[in-house]
mmCIF file of C-alpha atoms and ligand atoms in Angstrom:
data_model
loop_
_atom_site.group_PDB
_atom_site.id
_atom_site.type_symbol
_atom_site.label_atom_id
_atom_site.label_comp_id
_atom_site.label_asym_id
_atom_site.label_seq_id
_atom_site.Cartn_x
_atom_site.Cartn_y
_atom_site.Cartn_z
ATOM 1 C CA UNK A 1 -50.313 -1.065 14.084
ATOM 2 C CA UNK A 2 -49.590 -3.761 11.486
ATOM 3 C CA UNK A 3 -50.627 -1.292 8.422
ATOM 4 C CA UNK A 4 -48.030 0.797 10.429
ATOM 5 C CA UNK A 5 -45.188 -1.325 9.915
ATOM 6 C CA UNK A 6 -45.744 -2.160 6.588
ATOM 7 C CA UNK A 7 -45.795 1.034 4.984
ATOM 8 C CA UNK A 8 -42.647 1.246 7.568
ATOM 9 C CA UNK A 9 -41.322 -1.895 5.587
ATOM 10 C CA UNK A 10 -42.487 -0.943 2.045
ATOM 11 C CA UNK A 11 -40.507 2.512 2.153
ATOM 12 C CA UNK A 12 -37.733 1.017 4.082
ATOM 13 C CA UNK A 13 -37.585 -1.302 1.564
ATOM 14 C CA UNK A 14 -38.135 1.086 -1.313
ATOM 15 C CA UNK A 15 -35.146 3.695 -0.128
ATOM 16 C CA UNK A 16 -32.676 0.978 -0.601
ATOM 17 C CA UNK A 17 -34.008 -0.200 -3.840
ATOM 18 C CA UNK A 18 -33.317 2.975 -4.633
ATOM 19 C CA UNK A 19 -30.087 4.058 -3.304
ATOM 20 C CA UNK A 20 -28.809 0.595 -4.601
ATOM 21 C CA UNK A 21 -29.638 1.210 -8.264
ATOM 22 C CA UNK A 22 -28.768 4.923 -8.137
ATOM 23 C CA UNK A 23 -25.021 4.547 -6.946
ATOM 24 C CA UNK A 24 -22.997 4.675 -9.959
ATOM 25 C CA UNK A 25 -19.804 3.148 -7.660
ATOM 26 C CA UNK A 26 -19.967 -0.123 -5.479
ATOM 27 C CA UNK A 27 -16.151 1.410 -3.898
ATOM 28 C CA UNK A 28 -14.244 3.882 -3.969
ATOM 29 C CA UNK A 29 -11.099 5.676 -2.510
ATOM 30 C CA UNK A 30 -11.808 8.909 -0.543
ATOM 31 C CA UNK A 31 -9.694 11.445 1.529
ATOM 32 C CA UNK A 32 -8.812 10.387 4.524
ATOM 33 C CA UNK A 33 -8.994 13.491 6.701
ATOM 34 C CA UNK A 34 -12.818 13.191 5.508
ATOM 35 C CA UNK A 35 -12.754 10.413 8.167
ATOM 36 C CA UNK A 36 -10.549 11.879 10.849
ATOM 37 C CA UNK A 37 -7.910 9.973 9.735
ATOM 38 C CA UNK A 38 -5.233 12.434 9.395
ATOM 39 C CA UNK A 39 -4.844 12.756 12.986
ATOM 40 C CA UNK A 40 -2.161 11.066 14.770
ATOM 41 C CA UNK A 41 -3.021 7.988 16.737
ATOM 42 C CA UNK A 42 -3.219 7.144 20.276
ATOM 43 C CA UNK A 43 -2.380 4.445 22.648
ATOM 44 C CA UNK A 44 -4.755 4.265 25.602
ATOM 45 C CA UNK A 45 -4.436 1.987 28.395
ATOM 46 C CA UNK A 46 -7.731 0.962 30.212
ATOM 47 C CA UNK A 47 -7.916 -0.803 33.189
ATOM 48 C CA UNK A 48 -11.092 -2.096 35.045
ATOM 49 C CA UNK A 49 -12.661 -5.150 36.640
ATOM 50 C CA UNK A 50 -15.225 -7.642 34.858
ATOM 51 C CA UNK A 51 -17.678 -8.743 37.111
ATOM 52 C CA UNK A 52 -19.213 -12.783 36.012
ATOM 53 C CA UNK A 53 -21.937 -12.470 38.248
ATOM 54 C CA UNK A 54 -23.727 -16.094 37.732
ATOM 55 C CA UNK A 55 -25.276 -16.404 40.824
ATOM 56 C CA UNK A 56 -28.057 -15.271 42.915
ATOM 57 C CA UNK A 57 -31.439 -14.073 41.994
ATOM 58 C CA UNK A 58 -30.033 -11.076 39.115
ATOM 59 C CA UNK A 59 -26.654 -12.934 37.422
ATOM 60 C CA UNK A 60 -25.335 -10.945 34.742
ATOM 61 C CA UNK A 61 -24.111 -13.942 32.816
ATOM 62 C CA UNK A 62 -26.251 -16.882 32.138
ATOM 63 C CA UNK A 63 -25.482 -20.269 31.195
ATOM 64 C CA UNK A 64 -28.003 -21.024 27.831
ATOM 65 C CA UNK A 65 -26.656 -24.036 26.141
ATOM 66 C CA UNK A 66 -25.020 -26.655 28.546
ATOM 67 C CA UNK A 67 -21.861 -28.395 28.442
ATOM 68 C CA UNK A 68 -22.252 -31.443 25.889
ATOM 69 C CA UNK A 69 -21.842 -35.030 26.868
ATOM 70 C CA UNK A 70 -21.092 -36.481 23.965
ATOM 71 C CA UNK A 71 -17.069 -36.621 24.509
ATOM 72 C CA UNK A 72 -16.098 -37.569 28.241
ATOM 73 C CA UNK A 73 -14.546 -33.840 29.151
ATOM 74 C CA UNK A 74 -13.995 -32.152 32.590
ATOM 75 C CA UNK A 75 -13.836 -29.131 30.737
ATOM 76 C CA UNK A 76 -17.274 -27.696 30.237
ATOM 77 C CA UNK A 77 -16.824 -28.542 26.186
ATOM 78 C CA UNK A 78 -19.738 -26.882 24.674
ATOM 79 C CA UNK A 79 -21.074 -24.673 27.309
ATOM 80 C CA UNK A 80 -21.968 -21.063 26.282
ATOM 81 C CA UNK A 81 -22.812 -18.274 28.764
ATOM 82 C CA UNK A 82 -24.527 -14.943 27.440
ATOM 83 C CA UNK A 83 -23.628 -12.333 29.694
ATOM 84 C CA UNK A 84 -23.894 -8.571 30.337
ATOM 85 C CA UNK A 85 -21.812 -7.728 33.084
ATOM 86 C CA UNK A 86 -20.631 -4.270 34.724
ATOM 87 C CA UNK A 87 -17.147 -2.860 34.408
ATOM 88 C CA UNK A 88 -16.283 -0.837 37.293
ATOM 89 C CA UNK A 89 -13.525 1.167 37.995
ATOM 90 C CA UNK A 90 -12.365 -0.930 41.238
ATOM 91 C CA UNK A 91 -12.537 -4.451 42.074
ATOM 92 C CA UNK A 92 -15.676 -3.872 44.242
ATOM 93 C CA UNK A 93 -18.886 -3.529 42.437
ATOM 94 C CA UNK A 94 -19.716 -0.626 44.453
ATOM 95 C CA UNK A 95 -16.728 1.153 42.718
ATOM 96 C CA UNK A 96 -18.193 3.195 39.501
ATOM 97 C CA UNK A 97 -19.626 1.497 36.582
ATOM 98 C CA UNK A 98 -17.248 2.698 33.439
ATOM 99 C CA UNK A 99 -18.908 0.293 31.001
ATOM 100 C CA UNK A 100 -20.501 -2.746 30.335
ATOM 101 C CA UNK A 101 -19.515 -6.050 28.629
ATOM 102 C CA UNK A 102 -22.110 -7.561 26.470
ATOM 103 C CA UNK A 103 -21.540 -10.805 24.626
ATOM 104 C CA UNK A 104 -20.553 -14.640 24.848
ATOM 105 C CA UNK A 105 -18.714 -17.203 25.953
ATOM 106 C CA UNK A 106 -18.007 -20.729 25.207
ATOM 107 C CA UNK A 107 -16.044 -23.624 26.435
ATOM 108 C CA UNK A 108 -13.905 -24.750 23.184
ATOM 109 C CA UNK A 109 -11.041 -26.665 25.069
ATOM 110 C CA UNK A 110 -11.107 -30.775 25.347
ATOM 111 C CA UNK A 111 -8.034 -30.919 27.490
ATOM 112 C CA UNK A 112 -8.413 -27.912 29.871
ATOM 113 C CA UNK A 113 -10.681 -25.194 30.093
ATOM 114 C CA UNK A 114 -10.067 -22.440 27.539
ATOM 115 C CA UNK A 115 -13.404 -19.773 26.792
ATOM 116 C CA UNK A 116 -13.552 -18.211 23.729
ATOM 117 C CA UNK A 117 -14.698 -14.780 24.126
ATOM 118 C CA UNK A 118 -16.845 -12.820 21.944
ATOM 119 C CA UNK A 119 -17.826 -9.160 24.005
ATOM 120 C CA UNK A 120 -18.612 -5.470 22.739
ATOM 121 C CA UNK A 121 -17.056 -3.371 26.243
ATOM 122 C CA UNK A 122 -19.448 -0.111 25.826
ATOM 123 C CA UNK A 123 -18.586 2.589 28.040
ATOM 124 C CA UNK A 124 -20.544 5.320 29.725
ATOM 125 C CA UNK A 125 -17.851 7.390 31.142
ATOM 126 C CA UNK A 126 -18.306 11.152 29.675
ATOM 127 C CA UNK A 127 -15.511 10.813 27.084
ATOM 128 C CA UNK A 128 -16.189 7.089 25.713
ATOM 129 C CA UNK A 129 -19.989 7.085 26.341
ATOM 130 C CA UNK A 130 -21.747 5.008 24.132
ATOM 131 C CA UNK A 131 -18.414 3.673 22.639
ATOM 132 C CA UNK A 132 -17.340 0.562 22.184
ATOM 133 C CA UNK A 133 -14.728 -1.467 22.068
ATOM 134 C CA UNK A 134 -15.098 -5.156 20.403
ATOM 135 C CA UNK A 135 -13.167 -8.166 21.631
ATOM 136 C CA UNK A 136 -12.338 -11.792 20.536
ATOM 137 C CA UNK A 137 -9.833 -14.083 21.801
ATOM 138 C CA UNK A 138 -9.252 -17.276 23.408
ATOM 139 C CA UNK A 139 -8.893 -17.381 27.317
ATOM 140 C CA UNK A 140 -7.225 -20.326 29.022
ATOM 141 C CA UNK A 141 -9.292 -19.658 32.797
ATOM 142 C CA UNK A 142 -6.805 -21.263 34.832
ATOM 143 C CA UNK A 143 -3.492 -19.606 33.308
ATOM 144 C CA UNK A 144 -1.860 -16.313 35.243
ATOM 145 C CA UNK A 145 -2.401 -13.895 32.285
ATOM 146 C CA UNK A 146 -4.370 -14.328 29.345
ATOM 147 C CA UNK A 147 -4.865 -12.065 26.312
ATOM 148 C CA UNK A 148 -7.464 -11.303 23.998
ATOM 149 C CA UNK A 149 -7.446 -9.429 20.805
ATOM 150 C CA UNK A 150 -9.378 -5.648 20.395
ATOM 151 C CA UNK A 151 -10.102 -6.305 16.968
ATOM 152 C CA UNK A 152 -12.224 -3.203 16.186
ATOM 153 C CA UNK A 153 -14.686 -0.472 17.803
ATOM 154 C CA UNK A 154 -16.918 2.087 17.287
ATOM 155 C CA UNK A 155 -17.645 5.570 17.776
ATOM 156 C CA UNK A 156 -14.094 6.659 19.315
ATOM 157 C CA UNK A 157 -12.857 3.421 19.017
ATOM 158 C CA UNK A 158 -13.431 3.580 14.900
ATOM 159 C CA UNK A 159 -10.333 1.888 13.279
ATOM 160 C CA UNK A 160 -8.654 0.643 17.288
ATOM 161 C CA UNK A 161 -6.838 -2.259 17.368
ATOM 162 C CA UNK A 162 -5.414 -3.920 20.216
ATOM 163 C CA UNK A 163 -4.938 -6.075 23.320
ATOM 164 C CA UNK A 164 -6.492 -6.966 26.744
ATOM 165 C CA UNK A 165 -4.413 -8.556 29.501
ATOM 166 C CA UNK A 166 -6.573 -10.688 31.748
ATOM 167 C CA UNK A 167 -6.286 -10.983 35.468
ATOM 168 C CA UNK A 168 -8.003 -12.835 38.126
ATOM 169 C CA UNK A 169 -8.710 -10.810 41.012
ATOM 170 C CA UNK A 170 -11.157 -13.435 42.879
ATOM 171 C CA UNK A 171 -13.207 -16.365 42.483
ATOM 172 C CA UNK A 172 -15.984 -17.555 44.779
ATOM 173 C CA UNK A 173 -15.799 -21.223 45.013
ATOM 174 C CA UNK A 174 -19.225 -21.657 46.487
ATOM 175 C CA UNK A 175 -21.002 -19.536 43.753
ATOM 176 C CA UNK A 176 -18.596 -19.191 40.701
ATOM 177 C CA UNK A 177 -19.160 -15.708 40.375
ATOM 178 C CA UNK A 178 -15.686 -13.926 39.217
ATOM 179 C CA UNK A 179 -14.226 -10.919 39.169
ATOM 180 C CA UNK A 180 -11.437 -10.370 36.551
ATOM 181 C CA UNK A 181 -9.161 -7.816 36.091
ATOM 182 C CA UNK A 182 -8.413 -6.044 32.488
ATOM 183 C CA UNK A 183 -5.886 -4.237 31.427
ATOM 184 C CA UNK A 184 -6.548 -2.986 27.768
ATOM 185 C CA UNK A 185 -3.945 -1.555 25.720
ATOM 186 C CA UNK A 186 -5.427 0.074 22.356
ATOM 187 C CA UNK A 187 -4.587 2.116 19.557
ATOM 188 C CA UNK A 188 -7.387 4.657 17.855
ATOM 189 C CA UNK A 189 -7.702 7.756 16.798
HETATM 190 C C1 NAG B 1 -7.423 15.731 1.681
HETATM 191 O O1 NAG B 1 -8.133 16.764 2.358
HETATM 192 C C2 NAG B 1 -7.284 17.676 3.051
HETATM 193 C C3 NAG B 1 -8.153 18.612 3.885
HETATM 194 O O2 NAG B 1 -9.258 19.040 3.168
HETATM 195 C C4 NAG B 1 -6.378 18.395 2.067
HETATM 196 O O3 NAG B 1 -5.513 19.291 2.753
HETATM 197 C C5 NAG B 1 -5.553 17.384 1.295
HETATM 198 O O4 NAG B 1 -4.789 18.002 0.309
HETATM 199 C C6 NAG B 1 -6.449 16.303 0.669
HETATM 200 N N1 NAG B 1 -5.602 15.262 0.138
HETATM 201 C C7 NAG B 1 -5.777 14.772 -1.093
HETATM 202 C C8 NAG B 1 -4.829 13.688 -1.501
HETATM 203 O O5 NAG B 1 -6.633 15.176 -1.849
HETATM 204 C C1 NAG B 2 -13.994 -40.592 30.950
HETATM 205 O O1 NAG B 2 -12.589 -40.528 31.050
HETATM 206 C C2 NAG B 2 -12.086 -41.021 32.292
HETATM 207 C C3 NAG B 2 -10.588 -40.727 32.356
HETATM 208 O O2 NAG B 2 -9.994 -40.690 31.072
HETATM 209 C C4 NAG B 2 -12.440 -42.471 32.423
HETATM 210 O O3 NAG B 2 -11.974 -42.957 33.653
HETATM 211 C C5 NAG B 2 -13.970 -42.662 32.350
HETATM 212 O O4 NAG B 2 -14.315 -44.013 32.373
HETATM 213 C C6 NAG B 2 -14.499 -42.008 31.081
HETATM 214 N N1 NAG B 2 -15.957 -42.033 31.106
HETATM 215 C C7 NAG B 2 -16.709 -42.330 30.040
HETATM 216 C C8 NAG B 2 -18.191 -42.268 30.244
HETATM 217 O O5 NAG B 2 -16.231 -42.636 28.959
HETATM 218 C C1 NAG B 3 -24.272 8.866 28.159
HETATM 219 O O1 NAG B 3 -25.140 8.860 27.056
HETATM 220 C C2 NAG B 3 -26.491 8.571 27.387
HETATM 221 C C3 NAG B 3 -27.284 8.411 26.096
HETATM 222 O O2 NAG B 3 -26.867 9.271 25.100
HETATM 223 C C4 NAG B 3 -27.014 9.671 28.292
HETATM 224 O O3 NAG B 3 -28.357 9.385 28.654
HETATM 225 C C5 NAG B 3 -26.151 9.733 29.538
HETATM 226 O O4 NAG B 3 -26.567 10.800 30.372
HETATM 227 C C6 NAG B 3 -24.687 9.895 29.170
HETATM 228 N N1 NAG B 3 -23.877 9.779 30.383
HETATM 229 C C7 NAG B 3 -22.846 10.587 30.655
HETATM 230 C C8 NAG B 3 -22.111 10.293 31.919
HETATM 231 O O5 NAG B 3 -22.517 11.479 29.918
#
């Protein structure tokens, strides 16, 4: 098994060697319909719910680093959650699963709570299966909308750019768990 993964390694290793010393050009420019690029591009709206499922015996999002007390916060400063939670077409998680968000995020605000959030959205309906869809942005919890960037994707999403609009839709006070509603406006080709 080892000797397996060595020689795995070695030509791994090897293959890149080599296809780093034989390129004669670190860059250069190439035709853009080689790409798909010459198509016009589309706006696409998405809209779905984002379930935070931190409770019970299977939560979707975990708390792994706890809030910090070294400064005297009521904000959660510091926490970070890892989560993987379904997107589903409706508010209910019964409703279909369209995707999944995969990623983090982490309590950055001293003076009220605001998450930065770092998530890859990959689908599974027919059309977008297996794409994604990467966000970043900063979301104060507690505000009536919030918006995050779409700052890139893959497979149909190559080249998108965007925005998401964030909704609550509920919160349950005894467990935390949250659903939120997005609204994803995005540009690709
Ligand atoms: C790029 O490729 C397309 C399709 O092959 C061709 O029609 C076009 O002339 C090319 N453009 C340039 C600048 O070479
Ligand atoms: C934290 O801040 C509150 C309000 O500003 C203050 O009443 C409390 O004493 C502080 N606690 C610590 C441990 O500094
Ligand atoms: C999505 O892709 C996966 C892996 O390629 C495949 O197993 C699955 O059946 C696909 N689902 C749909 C709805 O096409």
């Amino acid at each position: 098994m080892t000797t397996t993964y060595f020689l795995l390694f070695i030509t791994i290793l090897l293959h890149s060697c080599h296809t780093l010393t034989g390129a004669d050009d670190f860059v250069r420019p190439i035709n853009r319909s080689l790409l798909g690029l010459n198509k016009e591009e589309r706006v696409s709206h998405f809209k779905f719910y984002w379930h935070d499922i931190v409770s019970g015996k299977n939560p979707t999002s975990v708390q792994v680093i706890p809030p910090t007390n070294k400064v005297n916060t009521t904000t959660f400063f510091g926490l970070v959650n890892i989560l993987d939670n379904p997107l589903t077409l409706g508010p209910t998680l019964s409703s279909k699963l369209v995707g999944r968000a995969q990623g983090f995020y982490a309590s950055t605000g001293q003076t009220e709570v605001d998450l930065l959030m770092a998530m890859n959205f990959v689908f599974v309906d027919e059309k977008y299966n297996g794409s994604s869809i990467t966000i970043l942005g900063r979301n104060p919890v507690f505000s009536k909308t919030r918006e995050l960037a779409v700052i890139g994707g893959s497979g149909a999403f190559r080249f998108a750019r965007g925005y998401a609009q964030l909704k609550t839709y509920s919160v349950n006070l005894k467990t935390a768990d949250a659903i939120v509603e997005y609204n994803i406006y995005v540009i690709h080709y």
